[in-house]
Amino acid sequence: MGGSRTGDLLSLVKASAPGKIILFGEHAAVYSRPALAVPVTQIHVDVEVLDSSRKGIWIQAPDIDLHAELGSLPADHPVGSVVLKVFSTLGISSAPALEISIASTIPVAAGLGSGAAVSVALIRALALHLSNPLTDERVNRLAFEIEKIHHGTPSGIDNTVITYNKPVYFIKGQPIETFKVGKPFTIVIGDTGIPAPTKESVGAVRHLRMRDQYTIEDIFNEIAQIALIGRRSIESGKPELLGELMDQNHEYLQTLTVSSPELDILVETARKAGALGAKLSGGGRGGNMIALVRQSNAEAVAGALISAGAKQTIITEVS
Ligand code: MEV
């Protein structure tokens, strides 16, 4: 993952960014509690930027059915806004003619970071093409600004784990902390297939907190403890302890009303099929769940999830 330039004559630049899952701490992260997230490299966004012979900035993103010239898109368009942001950051007033192509294997609105991954890969590729490669810190900052346009009050966890492509222990507004995985472990990701924009579930938690601030803050504090213990378990090579933590975290997310019947069914199915623990991951109310499994049991859990209605599963090793 990252960016590269091939052949100066053609001036083709490519960059990629991975998907992500949140192991612990979604939603509480928005209120400055710690959260743990890891990249998922089996799914990714790949961006190519090429000099063009036709005038304008042409964007092709077949996965979201986008084939358009930049000028025809609204200023807050999820892809167009990234291009405009890069131009304004680099002080480019008249951009060269470009063809931008975006391909993604990350399901959209599924809690796997597809929006942040498009931003990160596109920022990197465009900046590199314009001979202004950006540091990870700047890429992350720009991607966060884009997240704020589209997700209301994001914590910044998605753009951070995706930019750095490493496990992160994230606290909003604090310096980035990556952490080491003491012993690799296996996660099965199950997709409900139900699109669930993060903005909506984050808004629902905000309303809940407005009605009963003390109870919700207590829940955030419990989740923060889970994230902290989770980090210690991972670093000290005891990932098997994460199962129970996942179960507890899922219960708190249910209380925050961000689970859904479909997510609960998949979580329960994974446990019955032998997973050590399971929870929803990301914004919730649809999207994906994750289950901690023994490697030898991963296929069986993935199969059980499909039988229970999952549209797709991914087996990933966190290392
Ligand atoms: C989304 O992946 C995670 C949430 O906590 C929102 C955020 O932190 O920005 C639900």
Coordinates of C-alpha atoms and ligand atoms in Angstrom, one line a residue:
M1 CA 0.0 0.0 0.0
G2 CA 1.3 3.5 -0.8
G3 CA 2.1 5.3 -4.0
S4 CA 4.4 4.9 -7.0
R5 CA 5.2 6.6 -10.3
T6 CA 6.0 4.6 -13.4
G7 CA 7.5 5.8 -16.7
D8 CA 8.1 9.6 -16.8
L9 CA 6.9 9.8 -20.4
L10 CA 3.5 8.4 -19.6
S11 CA 3.4 9.9 -16.2
L12 CA 1.2 7.3 -14.7
V13 CA 0.9 7.4 -10.9
K14 CA -0.7 4.7 -8.8
A15 CA -1.6 4.6 -5.1
S16 CA -3.5 2.1 -2.9
A17 CA -5.1 2.1 0.5
P18 CA -6.5 -0.8 2.6
G19 CA -9.8 -1.3 4.3
K20 CA -10.0 -1.4 8.1
I21 CA -11.9 -2.9 11.0
I22 CA -12.4 -1.5 14.5
L23 CA -11.5 -4.2 17.1
F24 CA -12.8 -2.1 20.1
G25 CA -14.1 1.3 20.8
E26 CA -16.2 2.5 17.9
H27 CA -18.6 5.4 18.8
A28 CA -16.9 6.0 22.2
A29 CA -14.0 7.1 19.9
V30 CA -16.1 10.1 18.8
Y31 CA -16.1 11.2 22.5
S32 CA -12.3 10.9 22.9
R33 CA -12.2 7.4 24.4
P34 CA -9.4 5.1 23.1
A35 CA -10.2 2.7 20.2
L36 CA -8.3 -0.1 18.5
A37 CA -8.3 -0.5 14.7
V38 CA -6.4 -2.6 12.2
P39 CA -6.0 -2.4 8.5
V40 CA -7.5 -5.2 6.3
T41 CA -5.2 -5.5 3.2
Q42 CA -7.3 -8.1 1.4
I43 CA -9.7 -5.3 0.4
H44 CA -8.3 -2.0 -1.0
V45 CA -8.8 1.0 -3.1
D46 CA -6.5 1.5 -6.1
V47 CA -6.2 4.8 -7.8
E48 CA -4.4 5.7 -11.1
V49 CA -3.7 9.2 -12.3
L50 CA -2.6 9.7 -15.9
D51 CA -1.9 12.7 -18.1
S52 CA -4.8 13.1 -20.5
S53 CA -5.1 14.2 -24.1
R54 CA -8.6 15.5 -23.6
K55 CA -9.2 18.7 -21.6
G56 CA -10.4 18.6 -18.0
I57 CA -10.1 16.2 -15.0
W58 CA -12.0 13.0 -15.9
I59 CA -12.9 10.7 -13.1
Q60 CA -13.9 7.0 -13.6
A61 CA -15.1 5.1 -10.6
P62 CA -17.1 2.2 -12.0
D63 CA -17.8 0.7 -8.5
I64 CA -20.0 3.8 -7.7
D65 CA -21.0 4.3 -11.3
L66 CA -19.1 7.6 -11.6
H67 CA -17.9 8.7 -15.0
A68 CA -17.7 12.5 -15.0
E69 CA -15.6 15.6 -15.5
L70 CA -14.7 17.3 -12.2
G71 CA -16.5 20.6 -13.2
S72 CA -19.8 18.8 -13.5
L73 CA -19.8 17.5 -9.9
P74 CA -21.1 19.4 -6.9
A75 CA -18.3 20.9 -4.7
D76 CA -19.2 18.4 -1.9
H77 CA -19.1 15.3 -4.1
P78 CA -17.3 12.5 -2.1
V79 CA -14.7 12.1 -4.9
G80 CA -14.7 15.6 -6.4
S81 CA -14.2 17.2 -3.0
V82 CA -11.0 15.2 -2.5
V83 CA -9.6 16.4 -5.8
L84 CA -10.5 20.0 -5.1
K85 CA -8.9 19.7 -1.6
V86 CA -5.6 18.5 -3.0
F87 CA -5.5 21.3 -5.6
S88 CA -6.3 24.0 -3.0
T89 CA -3.7 22.5 -0.5
L90 CA -1.0 22.4 -3.2
G91 CA -2.0 25.9 -4.5
I92 CA -2.9 24.6 -7.9
S93 CA -5.2 27.1 -9.7
S94 CA -5.1 25.6 -13.2
A95 CA -4.8 21.9 -13.1
P96 CA -3.3 19.8 -16.0
A97 CA -5.6 17.6 -18.0
L98 CA -5.9 14.3 -16.1
E99 CA -7.6 10.9 -16.2
I100 CA -8.3 9.6 -12.7
S101 CA -9.4 6.0 -12.3
I102 CA -10.6 4.6 -9.0
A103 CA -11.2 0.8 -8.4
S104 CA -12.3 -0.5 -5.0
T105 CA -12.9 -3.9 -3.5
I106 CA -14.1 -2.4 -0.2
P107 CA -17.9 -2.6 0.2
V108 CA -19.4 0.9 0.5
A109 CA -21.1 2.1 3.7
A110 CA -20.2 -1.2 5.4
G111 CA -18.0 0.0 8.3
L112 CA -14.8 -1.0 6.5
G113 CA -13.5 2.4 5.7
S114 CA -14.3 2.6 2.0
G115 CA -14.7 6.4 2.0
A116 CA -11.5 7.1 3.9
A117 CA -9.6 4.6 1.7
V118 CA -10.7 6.5 -1.4
S119 CA -9.6 9.7 0.1
V120 CA -6.2 8.4 1.2
A121 CA -5.3 6.7 -2.1
L122 CA -6.6 9.6 -4.2
I123 CA -4.8 12.2 -2.1
R124 CA -1.5 10.3 -2.4
A125 CA -1.8 9.6 -6.1
L126 CA -2.8 13.1 -7.1
A127 CA -0.1 14.8 -5.0
L128 CA 2.5 12.5 -6.3
H129 CA 1.4 13.1 -9.9
L130 CA 1.6 16.8 -9.3
S131 CA 5.2 16.3 -8.1
N132 CA 4.3 17.1 -4.5
P133 CA 4.4 13.9 -2.6
L134 CA 2.8 14.3 0.9
T135 CA 4.0 12.9 4.2
D136 CA 1.6 10.4 5.9
E137 CA 0.9 13.2 8.4
R138 CA -0.4 15.5 5.7
V139 CA -2.3 12.8 3.9
N140 CA -4.0 11.9 7.2
R141 CA -4.8 15.5 7.9
L142 CA -6.4 16.1 4.5
A143 CA -8.3 12.8 4.6
F144 CA -9.7 13.8 8.0
E145 CA -10.9 17.1 6.6
I146 CA -12.7 15.2 3.9
E147 CA -14.2 12.8 6.5
K148 CA -15.6 15.9 8.3
I149 CA -17.4 17.0 5.1
H150 CA -19.2 13.6 4.7
H151 CA -19.5 12.1 8.2
G152 CA -20.4 15.0 10.4
T153 CA -18.4 14.5 13.6
P154 CA -15.9 11.7 12.8
S155 CA -13.2 10.8 15.4
G156 CA -10.6 10.4 12.7
I157 CA -9.9 6.8 13.4
D158 CA -10.7 5.5 9.9
N159 CA -8.4 7.9 8.0
T160 CA -5.6 7.3 10.6
V161 CA -5.5 3.5 10.5
I162 CA -5.9 3.6 6.7
T163 CA -3.2 6.2 6.1
Y164 CA -0.6 4.5 8.4
N165 CA -1.7 0.9 7.4
K166 CA -0.8 -0.3 10.9
P167 CA -2.7 -1.3 14.0
V168 CA -3.5 1.9 15.9
Y169 CA -4.5 2.7 19.4
F170 CA -6.4 5.9 18.7
I171 CA -7.5 8.7 20.9
K172 CA -9.1 11.7 19.1
G173 CA -6.9 14.7 18.9
Q174 CA -3.8 12.9 20.4
P175 CA -0.6 11.9 18.6
I176 CA -0.9 8.7 16.6
E177 CA 0.1 5.6 18.5
T178 CA 0.7 2.4 16.6
F179 CA 1.2 -0.9 18.5
K180 CA 2.8 -4.2 18.0
V181 CA 0.9 -7.5 17.8
G182 CA 2.6 -10.0 20.2
K183 CA 1.1 -13.1 18.6
P184 CA -0.9 -13.1 15.3
F185 CA -4.6 -13.8 15.5
T186 CA -7.4 -14.6 13.1
I187 CA -10.6 -12.6 12.5
V188 CA -13.5 -13.5 10.4
I189 CA -15.4 -10.5 9.0
G190 CA -19.1 -11.0 8.1
D191 CA -21.0 -8.5 6.0
T192 CA -24.8 -8.1 6.6
G193 CA -25.0 -6.6 3.1
I194 CA -27.1 -3.8 4.6
P195 CA -25.6 -0.4 3.8
A196 CA -25.3 1.8 6.9
P197 CA -23.9 5.3 6.6
T198 CA -21.7 6.1 9.7
K199 CA -23.2 9.6 9.9
E200 CA -26.6 8.2 10.9
S201 CA -25.4 5.8 13.7
V202 CA -23.1 8.5 15.0
G203 CA -26.1 10.9 15.0
A204 CA -28.2 8.4 16.9
V205 CA -25.6 8.0 19.6
R206 CA -25.4 11.8 19.9
H207 CA -29.2 12.0 20.5
L208 CA -29.0 9.3 23.1
R209 CA -26.2 11.1 24.9
M210 CA -28.2 14.4 24.8
R211 CA -31.1 12.6 26.6
D212 CA -29.1 10.8 29.2
Q213 CA -25.5 12.0 29.3
Y214 CA -24.4 10.3 32.5
T215 CA -25.5 6.8 31.5
I216 CA -24.0 7.1 28.0
E217 CA -20.7 8.6 29.4
D218 CA -20.5 5.6 31.8
I219 CA -20.9 3.2 28.8
F220 CA -18.1 5.1 26.9
N221 CA -15.9 4.7 30.0
E222 CA -16.6 0.9 30.1
I223 CA -15.7 0.7 26.4
A224 CA -12.5 2.6 27.0
Q225 CA -11.5 0.0 29.6
I226 CA -12.2 -2.7 27.1
A227 CA -10.0 -1.0 24.5
L228 CA -7.2 -0.6 27.0
I229 CA -7.3 -4.2 28.1
G230 CA -7.6 -5.3 24.5
R231 CA -4.4 -3.4 23.6
R232 CA -2.5 -5.0 26.5
S233 CA -3.7 -8.5 25.5
I234 CA -2.6 -8.0 21.9
E235 CA 0.8 -6.6 22.8
S236 CA 1.5 -9.3 25.4
G237 CA 0.7 -12.1 23.0
K238 CA -2.6 -13.2 24.6
P239 CA -5.1 -12.6 21.8
E240 CA -7.4 -15.3 23.1
L241 CA -8.5 -12.9 25.8
L242 CA -10.0 -10.6 23.1
G243 CA -13.0 -12.9 22.6
E244 CA -14.7 -12.1 25.9
L245 CA -13.8 -8.4 25.4
M246 CA -15.5 -8.5 22.0
D247 CA -18.7 -10.0 23.6
Q248 CA -18.7 -7.3 26.2
N249 CA -18.1 -4.5 23.7
H250 CA -21.0 -5.8 21.5
E251 CA -23.4 -5.6 24.5
Y252 CA -22.5 -2.0 25.1
L253 CA -23.0 -1.2 21.4
Q254 CA -26.4 -2.9 21.6
T255 CA -27.2 -0.5 24.5
L256 CA -26.1 2.4 22.4
T257 CA -28.7 1.1 19.8
V258 CA -26.2 0.7 17.0
S259 CA -26.6 -3.0 16.5
S260 CA -29.4 -4.5 14.4
P261 CA -31.2 -7.8 14.2
E262 CA -29.0 -8.9 11.3
L263 CA -25.8 -8.0 13.1
D264 CA -27.0 -9.8 16.3
I265 CA -27.8 -12.9 14.3
L266 CA -24.3 -13.0 12.7
V267 CA -22.6 -12.3 16.1
E268 CA -24.6 -15.2 17.7
T269 CA -24.0 -17.5 14.8
A270 CA -20.2 -16.9 15.0
R271 CA -20.2 -17.7 18.7
K272 CA -22.3 -20.9 18.2
A273 CA -19.9 -22.0 15.4
G274 CA -17.0 -21.8 17.8
A275 CA -15.7 -18.2 17.6
L276 CA -14.0 -17.0 20.8
G277 CA -16.1 -13.8 20.7
A278 CA -17.8 -11.5 18.3
K279 CA -19.1 -8.0 17.9
L280 CA -20.3 -5.5 15.3
S281 CA -17.4 -3.4 13.8
G282 CA -17.7 0.2 12.7
G283 CA -20.7 2.4 12.7
G284 CA -23.2 -0.5 13.0
R285 CA -27.0 -0.7 12.2
G286 CA -25.8 -2.8 9.2
G287 CA -22.4 -3.2 7.7
N288 CA -20.0 -5.7 9.2
M289 CA -19.3 -7.8 12.3
I290 CA -16.1 -9.4 13.3
A291 CA -15.4 -12.7 15.2
L292 CA -12.2 -13.8 16.8
V293 CA -11.5 -17.4 15.8
R294 CA -8.8 -20.1 16.0
Q295 CA -7.2 -20.3 12.6
S296 CA -8.3 -23.9 12.2
N297 CA -11.9 -22.9 12.7
A298 CA -12.0 -19.8 10.5
E299 CA -13.5 -21.5 7.4
A300 CA -16.2 -23.2 9.5
V301 CA -17.2 -19.9 11.1
A302 CA -17.2 -18.1 7.7
G303 CA -19.4 -20.9 6.3
A304 CA -21.8 -20.6 9.2
L305 CA -22.1 -16.8 8.7
I306 CA -22.9 -17.3 5.0
S307 CA -25.6 -19.9 6.0
A308 CA -27.0 -17.4 8.4
G309 CA -27.3 -14.7 5.7
A310 CA -24.0 -12.9 5.5
K311 CA -23.5 -11.6 2.0
Q312 CA -19.7 -11.9 2.1
T313 CA -17.0 -13.0 4.6
I314 CA -13.3 -12.2 4.8
I315 CA -10.8 -14.1 6.8
T316 CA -7.9 -11.9 7.9
E317 CA -4.8 -12.4 10.1
V318 CA -3.8 -9.5 12.3
S319 CA -0.1 -9.5 12.7
Ligands
MEV1 C1 -16.5 4.4 12.3 O1 -15.6 3.5 11.6 C2 -16.2 4.5 13.7 C3 -17.1 5.4 14.5 O2 -16.6 5.4 15.9 C4 -17.1 6.8 14.0 C5 -15.8 7.5 14.2 O3 -15.1 7.2 15.1 O4 -15.6 8.5 13.5 C6 -18.5 4.9 14.6

